[in-house]
Every structure is written in C-alpha cells, then in structure tokens.
Amino acid sequence: MKQVLEFEKPVIELKEKIEELKTMTKASDMDLTAEISTLESRLEKLEKDIYGNLESWDRVQIARHPERPTTLDYVEQLFTDFIELHGDRLYRDDPAIVAGIAKYKGQPVTVIGHQRGKNTKENLYRNFGSPHPEGYRKALRQMKLAEKFNRPIITLIDTKGAHPGKAAEERGQGEAIARNLLEMASLRVPIISVVIGEGGSGGALGIGLADHLHMLENATYSVISPEGAASILWKDAGKAKQAARSLKITANDLKSLAVIDEVIPEPRGGSHRDLTMQVAYLDVYIQKSLSFLTKIDPDDLVEKRWCKYKKIGGFDI
C-alpha cells in the first residue's frame, strides 16, 4: 500500500473519486464525461495549490518518503558499466555507502552515494543509510583512486546522519568524516554532489564537500533533524514543523543563502512519482557541471573549492 502524506490527502481523495466515476461510466450506460472533466480540472488546480505552496515540513516528509528513489536507482538510470567496489581495506564493507566506477555518457567517473533500503530487510542491511566509519573510508579510497586516474567524482547524498553507535565511535567515526573533508578539499579532480533525499549533518558532509553542490527540489540539508532541533530548543520534538521552518533546510532556502549551487526540479509531488522524469532533470545538471568543471585547471579547481567554502556563512559589516 502506497504511503499517503497528510497534506496530499485531498489530492488522493479527488483522484479516487475520478477513478470511481470512470469505473461507473465503463460499467453502465451513464455518460459522466462532463462530471469527470470538471473534477479533473479541479484536481489540476488543487495540485498546483498544494505542491506550489509546500511548507518546509512538507518537504521533509517528501524527502523521507519510503518510495523515494535511492542512489542505486539513479546509478542504474544515469550511468553505464557500473562496477561496485567494496571494503575500506581496514575493517569491513559498509552497505550504507555504495561506491564504484562507471561511465557517464562515455566518460569514466567515480560514483559514491548513501544507500537506503526499500523495505525493512533492506534497511536493516543498509543500516537505514547511516554509514559507519568504514563507509567513509571506503568512499575516500575510491576518491583517491579517482584522483590517481583523473576521473571526476559524483556523489549522491541521502542520509539522516552518520551512525551514532558506540562501536562506530570506537572505530573513529568523527575522524573518518574529518579525514574525508580534509582530503576532498584538495582533490585535483572535479567533485559534483547532489542531495537526493535527506542530507543529515556530518553524515552528509563526509561525501559532500564538492565544487558544485546541488539539491533536488524536495530534498533537505541540515546540521540536525527538525525533531532533534525542537527537542533541544523547546524540549518538545512535537515542534518539529516549527523547527524545520527556522532551520532553513530546504533547497530554496539554501540556494538563497548560497550554500548550494542549483535547485534541481522534481516531478509534481516528488521524485518518487516519476523516476524517468527525475533522471532527465538530474542528467541536465550533472552534464552541465561536468562540462564546466572539467575545463578548469586542477590547481585552480582546488583554489576555487577552498574559496567556495570559505565564503559560506560569511557576512559584510
């Protein structure tokens, strides 16, 4: 059964009514064409009103939708000859991050991304997309190989955050993320990152320090979840909706703050509504970024990356 978000219920109810009338028309001699046409016009207006005026919390719900496409969905559609590479050569393989080499329109690239599951069994295997330190070390190993063989790096971000468990901390969770930030800052190949779902704190940053950082229209990117912020600020996780608004975590908010480079459109209602259309949108921005970044001298690329992040959060007095 498909999950229906609270703000979508009027749309779903109207769609069900339209389908009911269409079924009645087929099963009887009644001509309900005019009624159906009227309801379809009403549906079109309703969808525009709802999806054109989404609150921050609404976008959080879309970003978390269980049917939202994952990294591997996009890899399958956007790249060819993908070969997944496993392990960090220190401890184990972390299924919460997938990494490998592929071709993008014939050009060799390295692809890295968080990977959620699509059901309970897969989520347990993927740890709900929350990496352990070995996941970040696996990612870094692939980034260094990409630099060695002059392959651009494309990362897809979709995680609530790095795994906060005791074992992960014992194996150096904080150090692994910090090491990735240090190394990514100086890699001499283009890095393109796209937030495709949730971008949670250091868990997202660990593969997200990029020359171009884009977000899907209904993705979120934040230092903390709305529930976590509400618990800290107001001692009430129930105020998550208010926190989501205050945190400025949506793509449009972050574009206005110059934290991200581009907002990538989504099909009406979210990327899970039409994967083919979403892939087409994503393809345009990846191609545009690659075309631009591959023309820049490696020394200039590193310098521009440094300047990009130095300006974030800055202000004029």
PDB file of C-alpha atoms in Angstrom:
ATOM      1  CA  MET A   1       0.000   0.000   0.000  1.00  0.00           C
ATOM      2  CA  LYS A   2       1.402   3.380  -1.046  1.00  0.00           C
ATOM      3  CA  GLN A   3       2.104   5.845   1.727  1.00  0.00           C
ATOM      4  CA  VAL A   4      -0.009   8.997   1.629  1.00  0.00           C
ATOM      5  CA  LEU A   5       1.394  12.138   3.227  1.00  0.00           C
ATOM      6  CA  GLU A   6      -1.037  14.225   5.301  1.00  0.00           C
ATOM      7  CA  PHE A   7      -1.065  17.259   3.013  1.00  0.00           C
ATOM      8  CA  GLU A   8      -1.691  15.012  -0.021  1.00  0.00           C
ATOM      9  CA  LYS A   9      -4.947  13.508   1.253  1.00  0.00           C
ATOM     10  CA  PRO A  10      -7.288  15.950  -0.564  1.00  0.00           C
ATOM     11  CA  VAL A  11      -5.487  15.142  -3.833  1.00  0.00           C
ATOM     12  CA  ILE A  12      -5.725  11.395  -3.282  1.00  0.00           C
ATOM     13  CA  GLU A  13      -9.410  11.587  -2.353  1.00  0.00           C
ATOM     14  CA  LEU A  14     -10.212  13.552  -5.501  1.00  0.00           C
ATOM     15  CA  LYS A  15      -8.238  11.125  -7.675  1.00  0.00           C
ATOM     16  CA  GLU A  16     -10.143   8.226  -6.147  1.00  0.00           C
ATOM     17  CA  LYS A  17     -13.451   9.986  -6.905  1.00  0.00           C
ATOM     18  CA  ILE A  18     -12.427  10.468 -10.539  1.00  0.00           C
ATOM     19  CA  GLU A  19     -11.471   6.825 -10.868  1.00  0.00           C
ATOM     20  CA  GLU A  20     -14.779   5.818  -9.313  1.00  0.00           C
ATOM     21  CA  LEU A  21     -16.717   7.845 -11.898  1.00  0.00           C
ATOM     22  CA  LYS A  22     -14.637   6.387 -14.737  1.00  0.00           C
ATOM     23  CA  THR A  23     -15.391   2.888 -13.487  1.00  0.00           C
ATOM     24  CA  MET A  24     -19.110   3.688 -13.304  1.00  0.00           C
ATOM     25  CA  THR A  25     -19.042   5.012 -16.872  1.00  0.00           C
ATOM     26  CA  LYS A  26     -17.484   1.793 -18.165  1.00  0.00           C
ATOM     27  CA  ALA A  27     -19.860  -0.435 -16.173  1.00  0.00           C
ATOM     28  CA  SER A  28     -23.090   1.337 -17.185  1.00  0.00           C
ATOM     29  CA  ASP A  29     -24.702   3.423 -19.906  1.00  0.00           C
ATOM     30  CA  MET A  30     -24.330   6.648 -17.921  1.00  0.00           C
ATOM     31  CA  ASP A  31     -22.339   9.427 -19.554  1.00  0.00           C
ATOM     32  CA  LEU A  32     -20.327  11.076 -16.789  1.00  0.00           C
ATOM     33  CA  THR A  33     -17.784  12.737 -19.084  1.00  0.00           C
ATOM     34  CA  ALA A  34     -18.731  16.271 -18.031  1.00  0.00           C
ATOM     35  CA  GLU A  35     -18.521  15.448 -14.333  1.00  0.00           C
ATOM     36  CA  ILE A  36     -15.160  13.743 -14.805  1.00  0.00           C
ATOM     37  CA  SER A  37     -13.803  16.687 -16.790  1.00  0.00           C
ATOM     38  CA  THR A  38     -14.925  19.104 -14.066  1.00  0.00           C
ATOM     39  CA  LEU A  39     -13.223  17.039 -11.351  1.00  0.00           C
ATOM     40  CA  GLU A  40     -10.025  16.729 -13.412  1.00  0.00           C
ATOM     41  CA  SER A  41      -9.882  20.496 -13.778  1.00  0.00           C
ATOM     42  CA  ARG A  42     -10.419  20.831 -10.047  1.00  0.00           C
ATOM     43  CA  LEU A  43      -7.658  18.266  -9.437  1.00  0.00           C
ATOM     44  CA  GLU A  44      -5.210  20.184 -11.611  1.00  0.00           C
ATOM     45  CA  LYS A  45      -5.864  23.391  -9.655  1.00  0.00           C
ATOM     46  CA  LEU A  46      -5.691  21.585  -6.309  1.00  0.00           C
ATOM     47  CA  GLU A  47      -2.330  20.011  -7.135  1.00  0.00           C
ATOM     48  CA  LYS A  48      -0.928  23.370  -8.202  1.00  0.00           C
ATOM     49  CA  ASP A  49      -2.165  24.981  -4.983  1.00  0.00           C
ATOM     50  CA  ILE A  50      -0.792  22.236  -2.724  1.00  0.00           C
ATOM     51  CA  TYR A  51       2.511  21.408  -4.403  1.00  0.00           C
ATOM     52  CA  GLY A  52       3.195  25.019  -5.299  1.00  0.00           C
ATOM     53  CA  ASN A  53       2.950  26.163  -1.672  1.00  0.00           C
ATOM     54  CA  LEU A  54       4.710  23.440   0.301  1.00  0.00           C
ATOM     55  CA  GLU A  55       5.913  24.239   3.813  1.00  0.00           C
ATOM     56  CA  SER A  56       9.404  23.225   4.954  1.00  0.00           C
ATOM     57  CA  TRP A  57       7.926  20.357   6.979  1.00  0.00           C
ATOM     58  CA  ASP A  58       6.021  19.108   3.913  1.00  0.00           C
ATOM     59  CA  ARG A  59       9.311  18.882   2.013  1.00  0.00           C
ATOM     60  CA  VAL A  60      10.874  17.000   4.925  1.00  0.00           C
ATOM     61  CA  GLN A  61       8.104  14.417   4.590  1.00  0.00           C
ATOM     62  CA  ILE A  62       8.660  14.109   0.836  1.00  0.00           C
ATOM     63  CA  ALA A  63      12.426  13.768   1.334  1.00  0.00           C
ATOM     64  CA  ARG A  64      11.761  10.878   3.744  1.00  0.00           C
ATOM     65  CA  HIS A  65       9.176   9.153   1.563  1.00  0.00           C
ATOM     66  CA  PRO A  66       9.902   5.392   1.587  1.00  0.00           C
ATOM     67  CA  GLU A  67       9.335   5.164  -2.169  1.00  0.00           C
ATOM     68  CA  ARG A  68      11.772   7.965  -2.976  1.00  0.00           C
ATOM     69  CA  PRO A  69      14.468   6.828  -5.459  1.00  0.00           C
ATOM     70  CA  THR A  70      17.793   5.788  -3.949  1.00  0.00           C
ATOM     71  CA  THR A  71      21.380   6.105  -5.139  1.00  0.00           C
ATOM     72  CA  LEU A  72      21.301   2.747  -6.915  1.00  0.00           C
ATOM     73  CA  ASP A  73      18.098   3.729  -8.748  1.00  0.00           C
ATOM     74  CA  TYR A  74      19.895   6.735 -10.210  1.00  0.00           C
ATOM     75  CA  VAL A  75      23.092   4.788 -10.893  1.00  0.00           C
ATOM     76  CA  GLU A  76      21.126   2.287 -12.956  1.00  0.00           C
ATOM     77  CA  GLN A  77      19.464   5.038 -15.000  1.00  0.00           C
ATOM     78  CA  LEU A  78      22.281   7.573 -15.381  1.00  0.00           C
ATOM     79  CA  PHE A  79      25.445   5.520 -15.760  1.00  0.00           C
ATOM     80  CA  THR A  80      26.705   2.578 -17.765  1.00  0.00           C
ATOM     81  CA  ASP A  81      29.252  -0.136 -16.956  1.00  0.00           C
ATOM     82  CA  PHE A  82      28.941   0.452 -13.214  1.00  0.00           C
ATOM     83  CA  ILE A  83      31.269  -1.741 -11.162  1.00  0.00           C
ATOM     84  CA  GLU A  84      30.711  -1.552  -7.419  1.00  0.00           C
ATOM     85  CA  LEU A  85      33.865  -1.736  -5.309  1.00  0.00           C
ATOM     86  CA  HIS A  86      33.700  -2.918  -1.717  1.00  0.00           C
ATOM     87  CA  GLY A  87      35.559  -2.513   1.559  1.00  0.00           C
ATOM     88  CA  ASP A  88      37.840   0.024   3.195  1.00  0.00           C
ATOM     89  CA  ARG A  89      40.880  -2.324   3.430  1.00  0.00           C
ATOM     90  CA  LEU A  90      40.870  -1.747   7.179  1.00  0.00           C
ATOM     91  CA  TYR A  91      37.787  -3.335   8.726  1.00  0.00           C
ATOM     92  CA  ARG A  92      34.850  -4.322   6.502  1.00  0.00           C
ATOM     93  CA  ASP A  93      32.473  -3.248   3.771  1.00  0.00           C
ATOM     94  CA  ASP A  94      29.713  -0.826   4.757  1.00  0.00           C
ATOM     95  CA  PRO A  95      26.499  -1.338   2.733  1.00  0.00           C
ATOM     96  CA  ALA A  96      25.220   2.117   3.780  1.00  0.00           C
ATOM     97  CA  ILE A  97      27.562   3.611   1.183  1.00  0.00           C
ATOM     98  CA  VAL A  98      27.904   2.299  -2.357  1.00  0.00           C
ATOM     99  CA  ALA A  99      30.922   3.257  -4.433  1.00  0.00           C
ATOM    100  CA  GLY A 100      32.366   2.268  -7.747  1.00  0.00           C
ATOM    101  CA  ILE A 101      33.475   3.222 -11.222  1.00  0.00           C
ATOM    102  CA  ALA A 102      31.177   3.814 -14.174  1.00  0.00           C
ATOM    103  CA  LYS A 103      30.804   5.711 -17.397  1.00  0.00           C
ATOM    104  CA  TYR A 104      28.707   8.825 -17.793  1.00  0.00           C
ATOM    105  CA  LYS A 105      27.985   9.439 -21.477  1.00  0.00           C
ATOM    106  CA  GLY A 106      31.169   7.522 -22.254  1.00  0.00           C
ATOM    107  CA  GLN A 107      33.325   9.406 -19.733  1.00  0.00           C
ATOM    108  CA  PRO A 108      34.856   7.374 -16.871  1.00  0.00           C
ATOM    109  CA  VAL A 109      33.694   8.643 -13.465  1.00  0.00           C
ATOM    110  CA  THR A 110      33.668   7.540  -9.841  1.00  0.00           C
ATOM    111  CA  VAL A 111      30.222   7.329  -8.264  1.00  0.00           C
ATOM    112  CA  ILE A 112      29.629   7.309  -4.493  1.00  0.00           C
ATOM    113  CA  GLY A 113      26.372   7.559  -2.573  1.00  0.00           C
ATOM    114  CA  HIS A 114      24.437   6.761   0.568  1.00  0.00           C
ATOM    115  CA  GLN A 115      22.110   3.813   0.109  1.00  0.00           C
ATOM    116  CA  ARG A 116      18.862   3.253   1.991  1.00  0.00           C
ATOM    117  CA  GLY A 117      16.717   0.158   1.803  1.00  0.00           C
ATOM    118  CA  LYS A 118      13.244  -0.056   0.311  1.00  0.00           C
ATOM    119  CA  ASN A 119      11.820  -2.400   2.925  1.00  0.00           C
ATOM    120  CA  THR A 120      12.605  -3.459   6.492  1.00  0.00           C
ATOM    121  CA  LYS A 121      15.026  -6.216   5.486  1.00  0.00           C
ATOM    122  CA  GLU A 122      16.981  -3.961   3.137  1.00  0.00           C
ATOM    123  CA  ASN A 123      17.023  -1.101   5.647  1.00  0.00           C
ATOM    124  CA  LEU A 124      18.487  -3.352   8.315  1.00  0.00           C
ATOM    125  CA  TYR A 125      21.171  -4.476   5.864  1.00  0.00           C
ATOM    126  CA  ARG A 126      21.899  -0.891   4.779  1.00  0.00           C
ATOM    127  CA  ASN A 127      21.611   0.440   8.344  1.00  0.00           C
ATOM    128  CA  PHE A 128      18.896   2.814   7.097  1.00  0.00           C
ATOM    129  CA  GLY A 129      21.515   4.668   5.052  1.00  0.00           C
ATOM    130  CA  SER A 130      23.557   5.709   8.112  1.00  0.00           C
ATOM    131  CA  PRO A 131      27.225   4.882   7.471  1.00  0.00           C
ATOM    132  CA  HIS A 132      29.832   3.601   9.893  1.00  0.00           C
ATOM    133  CA  PRO A 133      33.396   4.962   9.676  1.00  0.00           C
ATOM    134  CA  GLU A 134      34.381   2.185   7.270  1.00  0.00           C
ATOM    135  CA  GLY A 135      31.792   3.556   4.848  1.00  0.00           C
ATOM    136  CA  TYR A 136      33.558   6.900   4.751  1.00  0.00           C
ATOM    137  CA  ARG A 137      36.938   5.202   4.470  1.00  0.00           C
ATOM    138  CA  LYS A 138      35.637   3.152   1.545  1.00  0.00           C
ATOM    139  CA  ALA A 139      34.429   6.367  -0.075  1.00  0.00           C
ATOM    140  CA  LEU A 140      37.794   8.056   0.460  1.00  0.00           C
ATOM    141  CA  ARG A 141      39.643   5.081  -1.027  1.00  0.00           C
ATOM    142  CA  GLN A 142      37.566   5.440  -4.188  1.00  0.00           C
ATOM    143  CA  MET A 143      38.101   9.213  -4.264  1.00  0.00           C
ATOM    144  CA  LYS A 144      41.869   8.803  -4.100  1.00  0.00           C
ATOM    145  CA  LEU A 145      41.711   6.256  -6.927  1.00  0.00           C
ATOM    146  CA  ALA A 146      39.618   8.708  -8.915  1.00  0.00           C
ATOM    147  CA  GLU A 147      42.292  11.344  -8.450  1.00  0.00           C
ATOM    148  CA  LYS A 148      45.023   8.895  -9.479  1.00  0.00           C
ATOM    149  CA  PHE A 149      43.246   8.014 -12.721  1.00  0.00           C
ATOM    150  CA  ASN A 150      41.859  11.531 -13.335  1.00  0.00           C
ATOM    151  CA  ARG A 151      38.187  10.560 -13.025  1.00  0.00           C
ATOM    152  CA  PRO A 152      35.565  13.138 -11.948  1.00  0.00           C
ATOM    153  CA  ILE A 153      33.691  12.231  -8.755  1.00  0.00           C
ATOM    154  CA  ILE A 154      29.901  12.287  -8.479  1.00  0.00           C
ATOM    155  CA  THR A 155      28.346  11.774  -5.038  1.00  0.00           C
ATOM    156  CA  LEU A 156      24.667  11.304  -4.170  1.00  0.00           C
ATOM    157  CA  ILE A 157      23.700  12.301  -0.634  1.00  0.00           C
ATOM    158  CA  ASP A 158      20.803  10.675   1.193  1.00  0.00           C
ATOM    159  CA  THR A 159      21.247  10.006   4.907  1.00  0.00           C
ATOM    160  CA  LYS A 160      19.731  11.024   8.221  1.00  0.00           C
ATOM    161  CA  GLY A 161      23.315  11.139   9.503  1.00  0.00           C
ATOM    162  CA  ALA A 162      26.337   9.023  10.298  1.00  0.00           C
ATOM    163  CA  HIS A 163      25.655   6.082  12.617  1.00  0.00           C
ATOM    164  CA  PRO A 164      25.946   7.331  16.231  1.00  0.00           C
ATOM    165  CA  GLY A 165      26.525   3.967  17.889  1.00  0.00           C
ATOM    166  CA  LYS A 166      29.259   3.086  20.398  1.00  0.00           C
ATOM    167  CA  ALA A 167      31.094   0.746  18.027  1.00  0.00           C
ATOM    168  CA  ALA A 168      31.172   3.373  15.277  1.00  0.00           C
ATOM    169  CA  GLU A 169      32.642   5.912  17.690  1.00  0.00           C
ATOM    170  CA  GLU A 170      35.222   3.392  18.881  1.00  0.00           C
ATOM    171  CA  ARG A 171      36.337   2.850  15.286  1.00  0.00           C
ATOM    172  CA  GLY A 172      36.756   6.588  14.696  1.00  0.00           C
ATOM    173  CA  GLN A 173      33.527   7.939  13.220  1.00  0.00           C
ATOM    174  CA  GLY A 174      34.445  11.590  13.750  1.00  0.00           C
ATOM    175  CA  GLU A 175      37.990  11.107  12.474  1.00  0.00           C
ATOM    176  CA  ALA A 176      36.783   9.314   9.333  1.00  0.00           C
ATOM    177  CA  ILE A 177      34.424  12.163   8.407  1.00  0.00           C
ATOM    178  CA  ALA A 178      37.038  14.817   9.229  1.00  0.00           C
ATOM    179  CA  ARG A 179      39.627  12.955   7.140  1.00  0.00           C
ATOM    180  CA  ASN A 180      37.259  12.937   4.170  1.00  0.00           C
ATOM    181  CA  LEU A 181      36.694  16.684   4.469  1.00  0.00           C
ATOM    182  CA  LEU A 182      40.440  17.295   4.606  1.00  0.00           C
ATOM    183  CA  GLU A 183      41.186  15.086   1.613  1.00  0.00           C
ATOM    184  CA  MET A 184      38.227  16.200  -0.514  1.00  0.00           C
ATOM    185  CA  ALA A 185      39.279  19.825  -0.089  1.00  0.00           C
ATOM    186  CA  SER A 186      42.476  19.136  -2.019  1.00  0.00           C
ATOM    187  CA  LEU A 187      41.469  16.502  -4.593  1.00  0.00           C
ATOM    188  CA  ARG A 188      42.609  17.569  -8.057  1.00  0.00           C
ATOM    189  CA  VAL A 189      39.572  16.277  -9.917  1.00  0.00           C
ATOM    190  CA  PRO A 190      36.054  17.720 -10.215  1.00  0.00           C
ATOM    191  CA  ILE A 191      33.594  16.788  -7.454  1.00  0.00           C
ATOM    192  CA  ILE A 192      29.846  17.097  -8.017  1.00  0.00           C
ATOM    193  CA  SER A 193      27.450  16.334  -5.159  1.00  0.00           C
ATOM    194  CA  VAL A 194      23.667  16.109  -5.279  1.00  0.00           C
ATOM    195  CA  VAL A 195      21.408  15.851  -2.221  1.00  0.00           C
ATOM    196  CA  ILE A 196      18.713  13.448  -3.450  1.00  0.00           C
ATOM    197  CA  GLY A 197      16.843  12.966  -0.154  1.00  0.00           C
ATOM    198  CA  GLU A 198      17.932  13.866   3.357  1.00  0.00           C
ATOM    199  CA  GLY A 199      21.305  15.467   3.916  1.00  0.00           C
ATOM    200  CA  GLY A 200      21.950  14.987   7.603  1.00  0.00           C
ATOM    201  CA  SER A 201      24.853  16.694   9.379  1.00  0.00           C
ATOM    202  CA  GLY A 202      28.389  15.257   9.162  1.00  0.00           C
ATOM    203  CA  GLY A 203      26.959  12.090   7.695  1.00  0.00           C
ATOM    204  CA  ALA A 204      26.162  14.063   4.551  1.00  0.00           C
ATOM    205  CA  LEU A 205      29.263  16.254   4.644  1.00  0.00           C
ATOM    206  CA  GLY A 206      31.520  13.184   4.663  1.00  0.00           C
ATOM    207  CA  ILE A 207      30.926  12.749   0.932  1.00  0.00           C
ATOM    208  CA  GLY A 208      29.588  16.230   0.180  1.00  0.00           C
ATOM    209  CA  LEU A 209      32.485  18.679   0.017  1.00  0.00           C
ATOM    210  CA  ALA A 210      32.216  19.496  -3.672  1.00  0.00           C
ATOM    211  CA  ASP A 211      32.933  22.015  -6.401  1.00  0.00           C
ATOM    212  CA  HIS A 212      29.240  22.018  -7.280  1.00  0.00           C
ATOM    213  CA  LEU A 213      26.631  21.086  -4.685  1.00  0.00           C
ATOM    214  CA  HIS A 214      23.081  20.687  -5.979  1.00  0.00           C
ATOM    215  CA  MET A 215      19.823  19.649  -4.296  1.00  0.00           C
ATOM    216  CA  LEU A 216      16.643  18.107  -5.572  1.00  0.00           C
ATOM    217  CA  GLU A 217      13.697  20.444  -5.063  1.00  0.00           C
ATOM    218  CA  ASN A 218      12.223  18.472  -2.147  1.00  0.00           C
ATOM    219  CA  ALA A 219      15.479  17.368  -0.535  1.00  0.00           C
ATOM    220  CA  THR A 220      16.694  18.724   2.812  1.00  0.00           C
ATOM    221  CA  TYR A 221      20.168  19.549   4.096  1.00  0.00           C
ATOM    222  CA  SER A 222      20.772  20.373   7.747  1.00  0.00           C
ATOM    223  CA  VAL A 223      23.101  20.111  10.716  1.00  0.00           C
ATOM    224  CA  ILE A 224      20.336  18.396  12.710  1.00  0.00           C
ATOM    225  CA  SER A 225      16.888  16.914  12.130  1.00  0.00           C
ATOM    226  CA  PRO A 226      13.847  19.114  12.843  1.00  0.00           C
ATOM    227  CA  GLU A 227      12.861  16.735  15.644  1.00  0.00           C
ATOM    228  CA  GLY A 228      16.321  16.964  17.188  1.00  0.00           C
ATOM    229  CA  ALA A 229      16.387  20.758  16.954  1.00  0.00           C
ATOM    230  CA  ALA A 230      12.913  21.019  18.503  1.00  0.00           C
ATOM    231  CA  SER A 231      13.974  18.780  21.389  1.00  0.00           C
ATOM    232  CA  ILE A 232      16.995  20.976  22.092  1.00  0.00           C
ATOM    233  CA  LEU A 233      15.399  24.391  21.570  1.00  0.00           C
ATOM    234  CA  TRP A 234      11.956  23.818  23.042  1.00  0.00           C
ATOM    235  CA  LYS A 235      12.285  20.468  24.848  1.00  0.00           C
ATOM    236  CA  ASP A 236       9.469  19.268  22.597  1.00  0.00           C
ATOM    237  CA  ALA A 237      10.019  17.108  19.499  1.00  0.00           C
ATOM    238  CA  GLY A 238       6.411  17.856  18.581  1.00  0.00           C
ATOM    239  CA  LYS A 239       7.507  21.300  17.439  1.00  0.00           C
ATOM    240  CA  ALA A 240       9.473  19.762  14.544  1.00  0.00           C
ATOM    241  CA  LYS A 241       7.365  21.646  11.995  1.00  0.00           C
ATOM    242  CA  GLN A 242       8.341  24.963  13.561  1.00  0.00           C
ATOM    243  CA  ALA A 243      11.974  23.869  13.731  1.00  0.00           C
ATOM    244  CA  ALA A 244      12.002  22.852  10.061  1.00  0.00           C
ATOM    245  CA  ARG A 245      10.921  26.377   9.153  1.00  0.00           C
ATOM    246  CA  SER A 246      13.533  28.001  11.381  1.00  0.00           C
ATOM    247  CA  LEU A 247      16.433  25.793  10.289  1.00  0.00           C
ATOM    248  CA  LYS A 248      16.235  26.861   6.607  1.00  0.00           C
ATOM    249  CA  ILE A 249      16.834  23.305   5.420  1.00  0.00           C
ATOM    250  CA  THR A 250      15.061  23.272   2.065  1.00  0.00           C
ATOM    251  CA  ALA A 251      16.721  23.605  -1.326  1.00  0.00           C
ATOM    252  CA  ASN A 252      15.261  27.062  -1.982  1.00  0.00           C
ATOM    253  CA  ASP A 253      16.358  28.300   1.450  1.00  0.00           C
ATOM    254  CA  LEU A 254      19.899  27.047   0.950  1.00  0.00           C
ATOM    255  CA  LYS A 255      20.102  28.419  -2.576  1.00  0.00           C
ATOM    256  CA  SER A 256      19.189  31.863  -1.252  1.00  0.00           C
ATOM    257  CA  LEU A 257      21.918  31.520   1.397  1.00  0.00           C
ATOM    258  CA  ALA A 258      24.471  30.490  -1.279  1.00  0.00           C
ATOM    259  CA  VAL A 259      25.130  27.166   0.447  1.00  0.00           C
ATOM    260  CA  ILE A 260      24.171  25.188  -2.666  1.00  0.00           C
ATOM    261  CA  ASP A 261      24.639  25.934  -6.342  1.00  0.00           C
ATOM    262  CA  GLU A 262      21.445  24.777  -8.046  1.00  0.00           C
ATOM    263  CA  VAL A 263      17.947  23.539  -7.186  1.00  0.00           C
ATOM    264  CA  ILE A 264      17.041  20.587  -9.424  1.00  0.00           C
ATOM    265  CA  PRO A 265      13.309  20.385 -10.222  1.00  0.00           C
ATOM    266  CA  GLU A 266      11.234  17.357  -9.251  1.00  0.00           C
ATOM    267  CA  PRO A 267       8.051  15.950 -10.782  1.00  0.00           C
ATOM    268  CA  ARG A 268       4.956  17.324  -9.094  1.00  0.00           C
ATOM    269  CA  GLY A 269       4.578  15.533  -5.763  1.00  0.00           C
ATOM    270  CA  GLY A 270       8.174  14.313  -5.563  1.00  0.00           C
ATOM    271  CA  SER A 271      10.780  12.251  -7.392  1.00  0.00           C
ATOM    272  CA  HIS A 272       9.034   9.013  -6.439  1.00  0.00           C
ATOM    273  CA  ARG A 273       6.134   9.985  -8.702  1.00  0.00           C
ATOM    274  CA  ASP A 274       8.160   9.740 -11.925  1.00  0.00           C
ATOM    275  CA  LEU A 275      11.702   8.340 -11.826  1.00  0.00           C
ATOM    276  CA  THR A 276      12.200   8.763 -15.581  1.00  0.00           C
ATOM    277  CA  MET A 277      11.395  12.469 -15.422  1.00  0.00           C
ATOM    278  CA  GLN A 278      13.574  12.938 -12.335  1.00  0.00           C
ATOM    279  CA  VAL A 279      16.526  11.223 -14.020  1.00  0.00           C
ATOM    280  CA  ALA A 280      16.118  13.540 -17.007  1.00  0.00           C
ATOM    281  CA  TYR A 281      16.212  16.613 -14.748  1.00  0.00           C
ATOM    282  CA  LEU A 282      19.233  15.305 -12.834  1.00  0.00           C
ATOM    283  CA  ASP A 283      21.035  14.421 -16.054  1.00  0.00           C
ATOM    284  CA  VAL A 284      20.881  18.025 -17.260  1.00  0.00           C
ATOM    285  CA  TYR A 285      22.573  19.416 -14.141  1.00  0.00           C
ATOM    286  CA  ILE A 286      25.250  16.733 -13.886  1.00  0.00           C
ATOM    287  CA  GLN A 287      26.147  17.175 -17.551  1.00  0.00           C
ATOM    288  CA  LYS A 288      26.279  20.953 -17.170  1.00  0.00           C
ATOM    289  CA  SER A 289      28.518  20.758 -14.090  1.00  0.00           C
ATOM    290  CA  LEU A 290      30.861  18.183 -15.621  1.00  0.00           C
ATOM    291  CA  SER A 291      31.205  20.193 -18.810  1.00  0.00           C
ATOM    292  CA  PHE A 292      32.131  23.296 -16.809  1.00  0.00           C
ATOM    293  CA  LEU A 293      34.400  21.754 -14.174  1.00  0.00           C
ATOM    294  CA  THR A 294      36.465  19.500 -16.438  1.00  0.00           C
ATOM    295  CA  LYS A 295      37.753  22.581 -18.281  1.00  0.00           C
ATOM    296  CA  ILE A 296      39.303  24.077 -15.133  1.00  0.00           C
ATOM    297  CA  ASP A 297      42.988  23.569 -14.356  1.00  0.00           C
ATOM    298  CA  PRO A 298      43.456  21.291 -11.285  1.00  0.00           C
ATOM    299  CA  ASP A 299      45.295  23.976  -9.295  1.00  0.00           C
ATOM    300  CA  ASP A 300      42.525  26.482  -9.983  1.00  0.00           C
ATOM    301  CA  LEU A 301      39.898  23.855  -9.180  1.00  0.00           C
ATOM    302  CA  VAL A 302      41.308  23.322  -5.686  1.00  0.00           C
ATOM    303  CA  GLU A 303      41.633  27.070  -5.104  1.00  0.00           C
ATOM    304  CA  LYS A 304      38.064  27.752  -6.217  1.00  0.00           C
ATOM    305  CA  ARG A 305      36.789  24.954  -3.969  1.00  0.00           C
ATOM    306  CA  TRP A 306      38.594  26.468  -0.999  1.00  0.00           C
ATOM    307  CA  CYS A 307      37.170  29.921  -1.738  1.00  0.00           C
ATOM    308  CA  LYS A 308      33.668  28.499  -2.177  1.00  0.00           C
ATOM    309  CA  TYR A 309      33.566  27.045   1.328  1.00  0.00           C
ATOM    310  CA  LYS A 310      35.388  29.930   2.947  1.00  0.00           C
ATOM    311  CA  LYS A 311      32.559  32.250   1.865  1.00  0.00           C
ATOM    312  CA  ILE A 312      29.721  30.149   3.272  1.00  0.00           C
ATOM    313  CA  GLY A 313      28.349  31.798   6.403  1.00  0.00           C
ATOM    314  CA  GLY A 314      30.269  34.989   5.777  1.00  0.00           C
ATOM    315  CA  PHE A 315      28.679  38.413   6.004  1.00  0.00           C
ATOM    316  CA  ASP A 316      29.546  42.041   5.345  1.00  0.00           C
ATOM    317  CA  ILE A 317      29.553  44.582   8.160  1.00  0.00           C
TER     318      ILE A 317
END
